[in-house]
Amino acid sequence: MNSKSTTFDLLLTDTARQKNQSSVTRSELLDFWNDRFEIPPKIFKEYTFWEKGYGKIWVFKGNLSKSIQIEALGLRFTTTNQKSWKPTTNAVQKFGHHARKNVLSLPPDQVLQFVQGAPLHMDWDGTPGYVVVRGNLSDHDIQIGVGLYSNGILHSQIPKSRQLHLS
Amino acid sequence: MSEITSIFSRYEPLLEDYSKFLDVCNTPLPYVVRINTIKTTIQKSTSAFSDLSIDVTPCDWNPLLFQINNSSPGNTLPYLLGWLHGQEEVSSIPPLVLDPLPGDTVWDACSSPGSKTSQLAALMDDTGFIVANDSNLRRMPALRSNLERLGVTIAAITHSDARHFSLKPFDFNTFDSALVDVPCSGEGTIRKNPRALQKWSLKQLFSLQKLQFSILRRAISLVKSGGTVVYSTCTFSPEENEMVVDKILSEGNCTIVPFNLPIVSSPGLIEWEGIQFNPSLNLCKRIWPNQNNTGGFFIAKLEVK
């Protein structure tokens, strides 16, 4: 992997791994999204994935032929520099509607708590870990963000700067 | 004499109702949001406004714009979801004039905080490529967070002096079009920021003019023949508007093209303080705050030869 944190390196497929400058491959990344959320790889066929800094993966609609040193390329997608790979809020808001597994749908009162960053105690029979948190607004499903379900508690992963402050 | 009156008196000959202009300049601007069609629809958003008791007034010329009357939109669920972006009415006009198509490659020369960039992406159905540049590193976080929250996946953000912008990192040699919404003296933002004129001086206008001209010239050189460059400012001063466009026309690499606006505007000037401009400058448009109860703006649409 290129050590320069300003460089975006393309995630290549497994077969091209020997040439890969990134710490994960495209296939590993898409396998994670498929295994954890049942979002099939074909959903991402128009997108390329890029690593800027160890384990910080970005998604970009389109392609570039080489590594590039710029400030941002598309949006932050997944963090892979920890044991449990973590999707970003923006990635879930963008692609979460395709998820069919490890989705937690919250009723309106819990949505309001979740977006304020409050932990929610609940029983749930899914696999502990990061989940897509879904709600409903005006009869439409909404993809709110990422939660971490562990030991009967859903921990909101909405970044502090984006949490709402409701009276 | 107030700051506004002393500085804006130079524009009295250009206005039909100067006292109304001053009155409006002293009135706070309504807070307006744009619906982000990358993540939602007008119908979903209006239902959400209603269900969440967010009191809105639709903008009569643009179905995507709503005046917010009773709450801070940044602290609402639709904002968190990236359905909304605070953007003044006139600020939404330059992207509409540029009118990019899905698949285009577009340069946004002075992009932060990303209101117009994200609007360009929405107009392109988040398909194509936008190079969103800004020279100010401190403005990068806002640009990045806005584009990400609004679900824009086609933008590359670059930190570069737009006057010397290089295409070297990229795979292509020209853009299809460019938005050149330059740093300016901000006279037209006085309703939003009453301190906007604190640094105003004629010297500042001419200093900005140099910067604006250099950025516009770089854009003309980076856009393909037949491509469009939209030049815009949020200021009234002819020094930063007609004089910049007149100078770029004199270099012979672009022409002004006509365009229509859905709101009231005034034609560009062909003379200011004894200086004559290219007659085609009257195809530019200046929006005065009193014409539509908005901020002020200036827009020129150019075609590269």
Tab-separated table of C-alpha atoms in Angstrom:
chain	number	residue	atom	x	y	z
A	1	MET	CA	0.000	0.000	0.000
A	2	ASN	CA	1.181	3.497	-0.746
A	3	SER	CA	2.160	5.071	2.545
A	4	LYS	CA	1.242	8.580	1.459
A	5	SER	CA	-2.071	9.350	3.128
A	6	THR	CA	-2.921	11.833	0.368
A	7	THR	CA	-2.920	9.149	-2.324
A	8	PHE	CA	-5.995	7.266	-3.465
A	9	ASP	CA	-5.136	3.737	-4.580
A	10	LEU	CA	-7.623	1.673	-6.570
A	11	LEU	CA	-8.876	-1.557	-5.009
A	12	LEU	CA	-8.224	-4.248	-7.588
A	13	THR	CA	-9.856	-7.651	-7.859
A	14	ASP	CA	-8.277	-10.668	-6.198
A	15	THR	CA	-6.768	-11.932	-9.423
A	16	ALA	CA	-4.736	-8.765	-9.746
A	17	ARG	CA	-3.680	-8.876	-6.120
A	18	GLN	CA	0.009	-9.098	-6.779
A	19	LYS	CA	-0.190	-5.626	-8.318
A	20	ASN	CA	-2.420	-4.288	-5.617
A	21	GLN	CA	-1.296	-1.277	-3.633
A	22	SER	CA	-4.284	-1.361	-1.317
A	23	SER	CA	-4.640	-3.325	1.922
A	24	VAL	CA	-7.879	-5.018	0.796
A	25	THR	CA	-9.180	-6.074	-2.590
A	26	ARG	CA	-12.385	-5.123	-4.326
A	27	SER	CA	-13.586	-8.707	-4.000
A	28	GLU	CA	-12.946	-8.797	-0.248
A	29	LEU	CA	-14.811	-5.540	0.184
A	30	LEU	CA	-17.817	-6.622	-1.877
A	31	ASP	CA	-17.840	-10.008	-0.123
A	32	PHE	CA	-18.146	-8.168	3.180
A	33	TRP	CA	-21.137	-6.123	1.994
A	34	ASN	CA	-22.722	-9.254	0.525
A	35	ASP	CA	-22.070	-11.463	3.559
A	36	ARG	CA	-23.032	-8.906	6.191
A	37	PHE	CA	-25.928	-7.099	4.492
A	38	GLU	CA	-26.789	-9.277	1.475
A	39	ILE	CA	-26.133	-6.402	-0.880
A	40	PRO	CA	-24.979	-8.209	-4.038
A	41	PRO	CA	-21.795	-7.083	-5.815
A	42	LYS	CA	-23.777	-6.184	-8.953
A	43	ILE	CA	-25.189	-3.162	-7.083
A	44	PHE	CA	-21.696	-1.691	-7.166
A	45	LYS	CA	-20.853	-2.451	-10.792
A	46	GLU	CA	-20.661	1.239	-11.758
A	47	TYR	CA	-18.441	2.057	-8.789
A	48	THR	CA	-14.755	1.804	-8.051
A	49	PHE	CA	-13.248	1.666	-4.579
A	50	TRP	CA	-10.207	3.525	-3.383
A	51	GLU	CA	-8.016	3.435	-0.297
A	52	LYS	CA	-6.589	6.635	1.117
A	53	GLY	CA	-4.691	5.891	4.304
A	54	TYR	CA	-4.653	2.393	5.770
A	55	GLY	CA	-8.100	0.807	5.821
A	56	LYS	CA	-10.042	3.917	4.775
A	57	ILE	CA	-12.038	2.925	1.729
A	58	TRP	CA	-13.890	5.368	-0.532
A	59	VAL	CA	-16.517	4.703	-3.212
A	60	PHE	CA	-16.490	6.611	-6.489
A	61	LYS	CA	-18.926	6.295	-9.383
A	62	GLY	CA	-16.654	6.002	-12.375
A	63	ASN	CA	-13.058	5.119	-12.853
A	64	LEU	CA	-9.624	6.647	-13.035
A	65	SER	CA	-6.685	4.892	-14.619
A	66	LYS	CA	-4.133	5.515	-11.888
A	67	SER	CA	-3.555	6.383	-8.252
A	68	ILE	CA	-4.276	10.004	-7.544
A	69	GLN	CA	-3.261	12.525	-4.886
A	70	ILE	CA	-6.298	14.641	-4.124
A	71	GLU	CA	-8.428	15.580	-1.117
A	72	ALA	CA	-11.447	13.358	-1.697
A	73	LEU	CA	-12.863	10.969	-4.273
A	74	GLY	CA	-16.558	10.165	-3.941
A	75	LEU	CA	-17.490	9.358	-0.368
A	76	ARG	CA	-16.066	7.411	2.551
A	77	PHE	CA	-17.487	3.895	2.292
A	78	THR	CA	-16.029	1.411	4.765
A	79	THR	CA	-13.349	1.316	7.438
A	80	THR	CA	-11.331	-1.898	7.224
A	81	ASN	CA	-8.525	-1.144	9.676
A	82	GLN	CA	-10.332	-2.780	12.587
A	83	LYS	CA	-11.451	-6.330	13.360
A	84	SER	CA	-15.068	-5.670	12.398
A	85	TRP	CA	-15.262	-3.757	9.172
A	86	LYS	CA	-17.485	-0.745	9.533
A	87	PRO	CA	-19.675	0.914	6.899
A	88	THR	CA	-20.000	4.691	7.052
A	89	THR	CA	-23.241	6.540	7.708
A	90	ASN	CA	-23.112	8.041	4.220
A	91	ALA	CA	-22.536	4.652	2.601
A	92	VAL	CA	-25.534	3.171	4.396
A	93	GLN	CA	-27.684	6.164	3.511
A	94	LYS	CA	-26.672	5.704	-0.138
A	95	PHE	CA	-26.780	1.911	-0.496
A	96	GLY	CA	-28.587	0.648	2.604
A	97	HIS	CA	-31.938	0.296	0.848
A	98	HIS	CA	-30.496	-2.755	-0.947
A	99	ALA	CA	-29.714	-4.509	2.355
A	100	ARG	CA	-31.716	-7.666	3.211
A	101	LYS	CA	-29.765	-8.895	6.210
A	102	ASN	CA	-28.678	-7.335	9.496
A	103	VAL	CA	-31.152	-4.518	9.087
A	104	LEU	CA	-32.847	-3.076	12.152
A	105	SER	CA	-36.069	-1.174	11.498
A	106	LEU	CA	-36.920	1.244	14.270
A	107	PRO	CA	-40.315	2.683	15.216
A	108	PRO	CA	-40.591	6.516	15.147
A	109	ASP	CA	-39.869	7.092	18.847
A	110	GLN	CA	-36.687	5.018	18.662
A	111	VAL	CA	-35.616	6.745	15.438
A	112	LEU	CA	-35.682	10.038	17.324
A	113	GLN	CA	-33.503	8.576	20.079
A	114	PHE	CA	-31.116	6.953	17.603
A	115	VAL	CA	-30.489	10.178	15.656
A	116	GLN	CA	-29.663	11.893	18.940
A	117	GLY	CA	-26.995	9.303	19.649
A	118	ALA	CA	-28.809	7.489	22.464
A	119	PRO	CA	-28.182	3.743	23.024
A	120	LEU	CA	-31.312	1.625	22.608
A	121	HIS	CA	-31.998	-1.511	24.652
A	122	MET	CA	-33.719	-4.134	22.540
A	123	ASP	CA	-33.978	-7.831	21.825
A	124	TRP	CA	-32.959	-8.803	18.338
A	125	ASP	CA	-32.118	-12.187	16.822
A	126	GLY	CA	-29.600	-11.008	14.208
A	127	THR	CA	-25.833	-11.425	14.310
A	128	PRO	CA	-24.166	-8.912	16.649
A	129	GLY	CA	-22.072	-6.299	14.862
A	130	TYR	CA	-22.698	-3.368	12.571
A	131	VAL	CA	-26.241	-3.095	11.255
A	132	VAL	CA	-28.158	-0.959	8.799
A	133	VAL	CA	-30.607	1.147	10.783
A	134	ARG	CA	-33.804	1.849	8.936
A	135	GLY	CA	-36.858	3.918	9.832
A	136	ASN	CA	-39.961	5.308	8.252
A	137	LEU	CA	-40.741	8.873	7.366
A	138	SER	CA	-44.044	9.819	5.768
A	139	ASP	CA	-44.714	6.212	4.674
A	140	HIS	CA	-41.293	5.859	3.053
A	141	ASP	CA	-38.427	3.683	4.267
A	142	ILE	CA	-35.415	5.753	5.250
A	143	GLN	CA	-31.853	4.565	5.666
A	144	ILE	CA	-30.696	6.443	8.732
A	145	GLY	CA	-27.220	5.150	9.355
A	146	VAL	CA	-25.117	2.552	11.098
A	147	GLY	CA	-25.724	0.982	14.491
A	148	LEU	CA	-23.546	-1.405	16.479
A	149	TYR	CA	-25.663	-4.148	18.047
A	150	SER	CA	-24.024	-5.806	21.003
A	151	ASN	CA	-25.317	-7.464	24.221
A	152	GLY	CA	-28.880	-6.306	23.758
A	153	ILE	CA	-27.979	-2.698	23.037
A	154	LEU	CA	-28.032	-0.832	19.731
A	155	HIS	CA	-25.321	1.811	19.840
A	156	SER	CA	-25.869	4.706	17.437
A	157	GLN	CA	-22.901	5.330	15.146
A	158	ILE	CA	-24.248	8.620	13.806
A	159	PRO	CA	-21.243	10.963	13.971
A	160	LYS	CA	-21.546	13.449	16.838
A	161	SER	CA	-21.418	16.364	14.405
A	162	ARG	CA	-24.528	15.052	12.651
A	163	GLN	CA	-26.581	14.006	15.650
A	164	LEU	CA	-29.807	15.947	16.127
A	165	HIS	CA	-30.597	17.888	19.280
A	166	LEU	CA	-34.323	17.571	19.735
A	167	SER	CA	-36.189	19.023	22.680
B	1	MET	CA	-24.583	57.665	6.591
B	2	SER	CA	-24.516	53.884	7.068
B	3	GLU	CA	-21.907	51.641	5.500
B	4	ILE	CA	-24.499	50.235	3.112
B	5	THR	CA	-25.692	53.662	2.008
B	6	SER	CA	-22.226	55.078	1.510
B	7	ILE	CA	-20.961	52.124	-0.520
B	8	PHE	CA	-24.091	51.379	-2.513
B	9	SER	CA	-24.730	55.006	-3.522
B	10	ARG	CA	-22.550	54.317	-6.568
B	11	TYR	CA	-25.301	52.010	-7.831
B	12	GLU	CA	-28.123	54.545	-7.527
B	13	PRO	CA	-28.025	55.431	-11.256
B	14	LEU	CA	-28.485	51.734	-12.114
B	15	LEU	CA	-31.629	51.193	-10.057
B	16	GLU	CA	-35.203	52.200	-10.760
B	17	ASP	CA	-36.126	52.273	-7.082
B	18	TYR	CA	-32.976	52.915	-5.104
B	19	SER	CA	-34.705	53.457	-1.766
B	20	LYS	CA	-36.499	50.105	-2.058
B	21	PHE	CA	-33.147	48.506	-2.867
B	22	LEU	CA	-31.650	49.948	0.333
B	23	ASP	CA	-34.671	48.875	2.377
B	24	VAL	CA	-34.401	45.293	1.116
B	25	CYS	CA	-30.622	45.250	1.722
B	26	ASN	CA	-31.338	46.073	5.365
B	27	THR	CA	-33.814	43.179	5.693
B	28	PRO	CA	-32.591	39.696	6.697
B	29	LEU	CA	-32.726	37.082	3.978
B	30	PRO	CA	-35.304	34.278	4.233
B	31	TYR	CA	-33.733	30.864	4.951
B	32	VAL	CA	-34.102	28.618	1.903
B	33	VAL	CA	-33.333	24.930	1.373
B	34	ARG	CA	-32.884	22.974	-1.848
B	35	ILE	CA	-34.288	19.453	-2.137
B	36	ASN	CA	-31.445	17.082	-3.005
B	37	THR	CA	-32.794	14.845	-5.774
B	38	ILE	CA	-29.799	12.510	-5.447
B	39	LYS	CA	-31.350	11.201	-2.214
B	40	THR	CA	-35.029	12.054	-2.282
B	41	THR	CA	-37.923	13.488	-4.253
B	42	ILE	CA	-40.000	16.647	-3.934
B	43	GLN	CA	-43.011	14.539	-2.946
B	44	LYS	CA	-41.171	12.690	-0.170
B	45	SER	CA	-39.709	15.914	1.154
B	46	THR	CA	-42.964	17.861	1.177
B	47	SER	CA	-44.677	14.958	2.992
B	48	ALA	CA	-41.859	14.991	5.544
B	49	PHE	CA	-42.158	18.764	6.013
B	50	SER	CA	-45.837	18.307	6.717
B	51	ASP	CA	-45.466	15.313	9.053
B	52	LEU	CA	-42.615	16.936	10.995
B	53	SER	CA	-44.458	20.291	11.260
B	54	ILE	CA	-41.708	22.096	9.383
B	55	ASP	CA	-43.417	25.233	8.097
B	56	VAL	CA	-42.274	25.906	4.535
B	57	THR	CA	-43.168	28.223	1.695
B	58	PRO	CA	-42.476	26.860	-1.800
B	59	CYS	CA	-40.369	29.045	-4.036
B	60	ASP	CA	-42.529	30.176	-6.944
B	61	TRP	CA	-39.894	29.758	-9.668
B	62	ASN	CA	-38.059	26.600	-8.605
B	63	PRO	CA	-39.976	23.536	-7.319
B	64	LEU	CA	-36.848	22.288	-5.505
B	65	LEU	CA	-36.528	25.361	-3.269
B	66	PHE	CA	-38.457	25.978	-0.054
B	67	GLN	CA	-38.326	28.835	2.398
B	68	ILE	CA	-38.166	27.484	5.960
B	69	ASN	CA	-40.250	29.560	8.338
B	70	ASN	CA	-40.210	27.943	11.755
B	71	SER	CA	-37.193	25.787	12.433
B	72	SER	CA	-33.499	25.341	11.948
B	73	PRO	CA	-33.285	22.931	8.999
B	74	GLY	CA	-29.873	21.655	10.078
B	75	ASN	CA	-31.462	20.064	13.138
B	76	THR	CA	-34.073	18.004	11.304
B	77	LEU	CA	-34.258	14.397	10.174
B	78	PRO	CA	-34.486	15.286	6.449
B	79	TYR	CA	-31.238	17.248	6.785
B	80	LEU	CA	-29.485	14.349	8.528
B	81	LEU	CA	-30.644	12.089	5.708
B	82	GLY	CA	-29.139	14.419	3.112
B	83	TRP	CA	-32.483	15.359	1.628
B	84	LEU	CA	-31.958	19.090	2.146
B	85	HIS	CA	-29.245	21.646	1.722
B	86	GLY	CA	-29.395	25.266	2.818
B	87	GLN	CA	-28.887	27.284	-0.334
B	88	GLU	CA	-30.006	30.770	-1.131
B	89	GLU	CA	-32.347	31.155	-4.120
B	90	VAL	CA	-29.934	33.116	-6.315
B	91	SER	CA	-27.080	30.780	-5.452
B	92	SER	CA	-28.980	28.013	-7.216
B	93	ILE	CA	-29.039	29.904	-10.518
B	94	PRO	CA	-25.465	29.493	-11.872
B	95	PRO	CA	-25.700	25.658	-11.997
B	96	LEU	CA	-29.046	25.955	-13.783
B	97	VAL	CA	-27.445	28.273	-16.351
B	98	LEU	CA	-24.510	25.878	-16.811
B	99	ASP	CA	-27.089	23.087	-17.234
B	100	PRO	CA	-24.712	20.102	-17.229
B	101	LEU	CA	-25.827	16.739	-18.607
B	102	PRO	CA	-25.387	13.326	-16.983
B	103	GLY	CA	-22.026	11.993	-18.109
B	104	ASP	CA	-20.386	15.398	-18.479
B	105	THR	CA	-16.998	16.229	-17.032
B	106	VAL	CA	-17.322	19.504	-15.145
B	107	TRP	CA	-14.881	21.775	-13.332
B	108	ASP	CA	-16.125	23.686	-10.319
B	109	ALA	CA	-13.246	26.116	-9.861
B	110	CYS	CA	-14.133	27.546	-6.444
B	111	SER	CA	-16.267	24.846	-4.970
B	112	SER	CA	-16.503	25.182	-1.188
B	113	PRO	CA	-18.834	24.805	0.669
B	114	GLY	CA	-20.317	22.680	-2.118
B	115	SER	CA	-23.851	24.039	-2.523
B	116	LYS	CA	-23.479	24.571	-6.246
B	117	THR	CA	-21.269	21.502	-6.660
B	118	SER	CA	-23.898	19.233	-5.156
B	119	GLN	CA	-26.556	20.933	-7.257
B	120	LEU	CA	-24.473	20.249	-10.374
B	121	ALA	CA	-24.224	16.594	-9.309
B	122	ALA	CA	-27.994	16.437	-8.835
B	123	LEU	CA	-28.566	17.982	-12.276
B	124	MET	CA	-26.259	15.261	-13.658
B	125	ASP	CA	-28.147	12.486	-11.790
B	126	ASP	CA	-24.879	11.818	-9.977
B	127	THR	CA	-23.465	10.494	-13.245
B	128	GLY	CA	-20.342	11.890	-14.902
B	129	PHE	CA	-17.402	13.565	-13.213
B	130	ILE	CA	-17.041	16.782	-11.250
B	131	VAL	CA	-13.690	18.127	-10.202
B	132	ALA	CA	-14.530	20.266	-7.186
B	133	ASN	CA	-11.611	22.546	-6.498
B	134	ASP	CA	-10.949	25.059	-3.781
B	135	SER	CA	-7.806	26.936	-2.841
B	136	ASN	CA	-8.672	27.319	0.829
B	137	LEU	CA	-7.722	24.321	2.959
B	138	ARG	CA	-9.879	25.541	5.842
B	139	ARG	CA	-12.949	25.299	3.617
B	140	MET	CA	-12.247	21.680	2.626
B	141	PRO	CA	-13.991	19.955	5.564
B	142	ALA	CA	-17.287	21.739	4.840
B	143	LEU	CA	-17.020	20.904	1.148
B	144	ARG	CA	-16.277	17.270	1.858
B	145	SER	CA	-18.944	16.770	4.494
B	146	ASN	CA	-21.628	18.460	2.406
B	147	LEU	CA	-20.900	16.413	-0.712
B	148	GLU	CA	-20.821	13.177	1.313
B	149	ARG	CA	-23.993	13.941	3.258
B	150	LEU	CA	-25.751	14.756	0.001
B	151	GLY	CA	-24.671	11.409	-1.487
B	152	VAL	CA	-22.471	12.765	-4.283
B	153	THR	CA	-20.260	9.962	-5.598
B	154	ILE	CA	-18.981	11.595	-8.803
B	155	ALA	CA	-16.827	14.348	-7.310
B	156	ALA	CA	-13.079	14.525	-6.884
B	157	ILE	CA	-12.075	17.274	-4.477
B	158	THR	CA	-8.832	19.059	-5.246
B	159	HIS	CA	-6.966	21.664	-3.222
B	160	SER	CA	-5.329	23.966	-5.694
B	161	ASP	CA	-5.004	27.591	-6.711
B	162	ALA	CA	-7.590	27.701	-9.498
B	163	ARG	CA	-5.455	30.183	-11.457
B	164	HIS	CA	-2.861	27.491	-11.981
B	165	PHE	CA	-5.082	24.406	-11.862
B	166	SER	CA	-3.447	21.370	-13.441
B	167	LEU	CA	-5.155	18.417	-15.114
B	168	LYS	CA	-2.038	16.333	-14.660
B	169	PRO	CA	-3.557	13.996	-12.006
B	170	PHE	CA	-6.439	13.122	-14.325
B	171	ASP	CA	-6.956	11.042	-17.456
B	172	PHE	CA	-8.414	13.775	-19.651
B	173	ASN	CA	-7.273	17.005	-21.253
B	174	THR	CA	-10.393	19.167	-21.266
B	175	PHE	CA	-13.624	19.660	-19.367
B	176	ASP	CA	-17.030	19.755	-21.027
B	177	SER	CA	-17.924	22.809	-18.972
B	178	ALA	CA	-16.908	24.857	-15.958
B	179	LEU	CA	-18.541	26.821	-13.195
B	180	VAL	CA	-16.454	29.805	-12.165
B	181	ASP	CA	-18.158	31.133	-9.055
B	182	VAL	CA	-15.294	33.268	-7.886
B	183	PRO	CA	-14.322	34.847	-4.561
B	184	CYS	CA	-15.755	38.351	-4.560
B	185	SER	CA	-16.470	41.366	-2.373
B	186	GLY	CA	-19.840	39.819	-1.472
B	187	GLU	CA	-21.961	42.948	-1.752
B	188	GLY	CA	-24.941	40.784	-2.664
B	189	THR	CA	-24.668	38.823	0.590
B	190	ILE	CA	-25.340	41.861	2.786
B	191	ARG	CA	-28.755	40.528	3.833
B	192	LYS	CA	-27.179	37.293	5.062
B	193	ASN	CA	-24.067	38.840	6.524
B	194	PRO	CA	-24.383	42.465	7.688
B	195	ARG	CA	-20.596	42.582	8.116
B	196	ALA	CA	-20.023	41.710	4.451
B	197	LEU	CA	-18.916	45.237	3.569
B	198	GLN	CA	-16.482	45.794	6.415
B	199	LYS	CA	-13.429	45.241	4.221
B	200	TRP	CA	-14.929	46.927	1.160
B	201	SER	CA	-12.689	49.316	-0.757
B	202	LEU	CA	-12.147	50.150	-4.409
B	203	LYS	CA	-8.633	48.795	-4.001
B	204	GLN	CA	-10.105	45.486	-2.826
B	205	LEU	CA	-12.396	45.330	-5.864
B	206	PHE	CA	-9.491	45.730	-8.269
B	207	SER	CA	-7.412	43.230	-6.347
B	208	LEU	CA	-10.263	40.706	-6.562
B	209	GLN	CA	-10.715	41.542	-10.245
B	210	LYS	CA	-7.192	40.323	-10.980
B	211	LEU	CA	-7.859	37.048	-9.172
B	212	GLN	CA	-11.271	36.600	-10.802
B	213	PHE	CA	-9.910	37.254	-14.272
B	214	SER	CA	-7.052	34.777	-13.808
B	215	ILE	CA	-9.416	32.042	-12.627
B	216	LEU	CA	-11.825	32.691	-15.491
B	217	ARG	CA	-8.985	32.643	-17.997
B	218	ARG	CA	-7.809	29.289	-16.637
B	219	ALA	CA	-11.337	27.897	-16.980
B	220	ILE	CA	-11.574	29.053	-20.592
B	221	SER	CA	-8.290	27.287	-21.312
B	222	LEU	CA	-9.451	24.037	-19.672
B	223	VAL	CA	-12.865	23.707	-21.346
B	224	LYS	CA	-13.287	22.112	-24.772
B	225	SER	CA	-14.127	24.134	-27.853
B	226	GLY	CA	-17.883	24.707	-27.881
B	227	GLY	CA	-18.093	24.052	-24.127
B	228	THR	CA	-19.749	26.364	-21.637
B	229	VAL	CA	-18.211	28.409	-18.856
B	230	VAL	CA	-20.512	30.173	-16.409
B	231	TYR	CA	-18.956	33.081	-14.534
B	232	SER	CA	-20.774	34.251	-11.431
B	233	THR	CA	-20.313	36.420	-8.370
B	234	CYS	CA	-22.467	37.404	-5.437
B	235	THR	CA	-21.585	41.062	-5.857
B	236	PHE	CA	-22.860	44.046	-7.788
B	237	SER	CA	-19.639	45.867	-8.601
B	238	PRO	CA	-18.952	46.174	-12.352
B	239	GLU	CA	-15.246	46.026	-11.486
B	240	GLU	CA	-15.718	42.350	-10.515
B	241	ASN	CA	-18.311	41.545	-13.150
B	242	GLU	CA	-18.523	43.308	-16.509
B	243	MET	CA	-14.868	44.402	-16.374
B	244	VAL	CA	-13.728	40.810	-15.846
B	245	VAL	CA	-15.928	39.446	-18.621
B	246	ASP	CA	-15.034	42.322	-20.970
B	247	LYS	CA	-11.360	41.592	-20.464
B	248	ILE	CA	-11.775	37.872	-21.150
B	249	LEU	CA	-13.766	38.629	-24.318
B	250	SER	CA	-10.944	40.861	-25.515
B	251	GLU	CA	-8.608	37.870	-25.468
B	252	GLY	CA	-10.723	36.345	-28.242
B	253	ASN	CA	-11.088	32.794	-26.909
B	254	CYS	CA	-14.779	32.896	-25.971
B	255	THR	CA	-18.063	34.620	-26.716
B	256	ILE	CA	-21.005	35.572	-24.534
B	257	VAL	CA	-24.156	33.564	-25.148
B	258	PRO	CA	-27.698	34.613	-24.224
B	259	PHE	CA	-29.710	32.802	-21.566
B	260	ASN	CA	-33.054	33.218	-19.877
B	261	LEU	CA	-33.734	33.323	-16.164
B	262	PRO	CA	-36.969	32.374	-14.432
B	263	ILE	CA	-36.688	35.407	-12.148
B	264	VAL	CA	-36.440	39.161	-12.723
B	265	SER	CA	-32.971	40.456	-13.565
B	266	SER	CA	-31.244	43.397	-15.218
B	267	PRO	CA	-29.019	43.191	-18.293
B	268	GLY	CA	-25.279	43.565	-17.894
B	269	LEU	CA	-23.840	47.058	-18.302
B	270	ILE	CA	-22.168	48.192	-21.489
B	271	GLU	CA	-20.731	51.298	-19.811
B	272	TRP	CA	-19.562	52.130	-16.282
B	273	GLU	CA	-18.035	55.368	-15.076
B	274	GLY	CA	-17.063	56.395	-18.592
B	275	ILE	CA	-15.597	53.010	-19.591
B	276	GLN	CA	-17.265	51.353	-22.574
B	277	PHE	CA	-17.595	47.556	-22.649
B	278	ASN	CA	-18.181	45.061	-25.447
B	279	PRO	CA	-21.869	45.551	-26.422
B	280	SER	CA	-22.544	41.837	-25.888
B	281	LEU	CA	-22.069	42.420	-22.146
B	282	ASN	CA	-25.770	43.256	-22.065
B	283	LEU	CA	-26.368	39.463	-22.340
B	284	CYS	CA	-25.051	39.034	-18.796
B	285	LYS	CA	-27.533	39.354	-15.968
B	286	ARG	CA	-27.444	41.125	-12.626
B	287	ILE	CA	-29.983	40.230	-9.960
B	288	TRP	CA	-30.679	43.007	-7.474
B	289	PRO	CA	-32.082	41.996	-4.054
B	290	ASN	CA	-35.206	44.124	-4.468
B	291	GLN	CA	-36.209	42.449	-7.745
B	292	ASN	CA	-37.152	39.062	-6.264
B	293	ASN	CA	-36.557	39.444	-2.506
B	294	THR	CA	-33.267	37.510	-2.711
B	295	GLY	CA	-29.556	38.178	-2.379
B	296	GLY	CA	-27.641	39.773	-5.238
B	297	PHE	CA	-25.879	37.956	-8.059
B	298	PHE	CA	-24.193	38.438	-11.426
B	299	ILE	CA	-24.029	35.745	-14.104
B	300	ALA	CA	-22.351	35.507	-17.492
B	301	LYS	CA	-22.609	32.510	-19.811
B	302	LEU	CA	-19.636	32.032	-22.108
B	303	GLU	CA	-18.928	29.641	-24.945
B	304	VAL	CA	-15.364	28.614	-25.602
B	305	LYS	CA	-14.214	29.090	-29.219
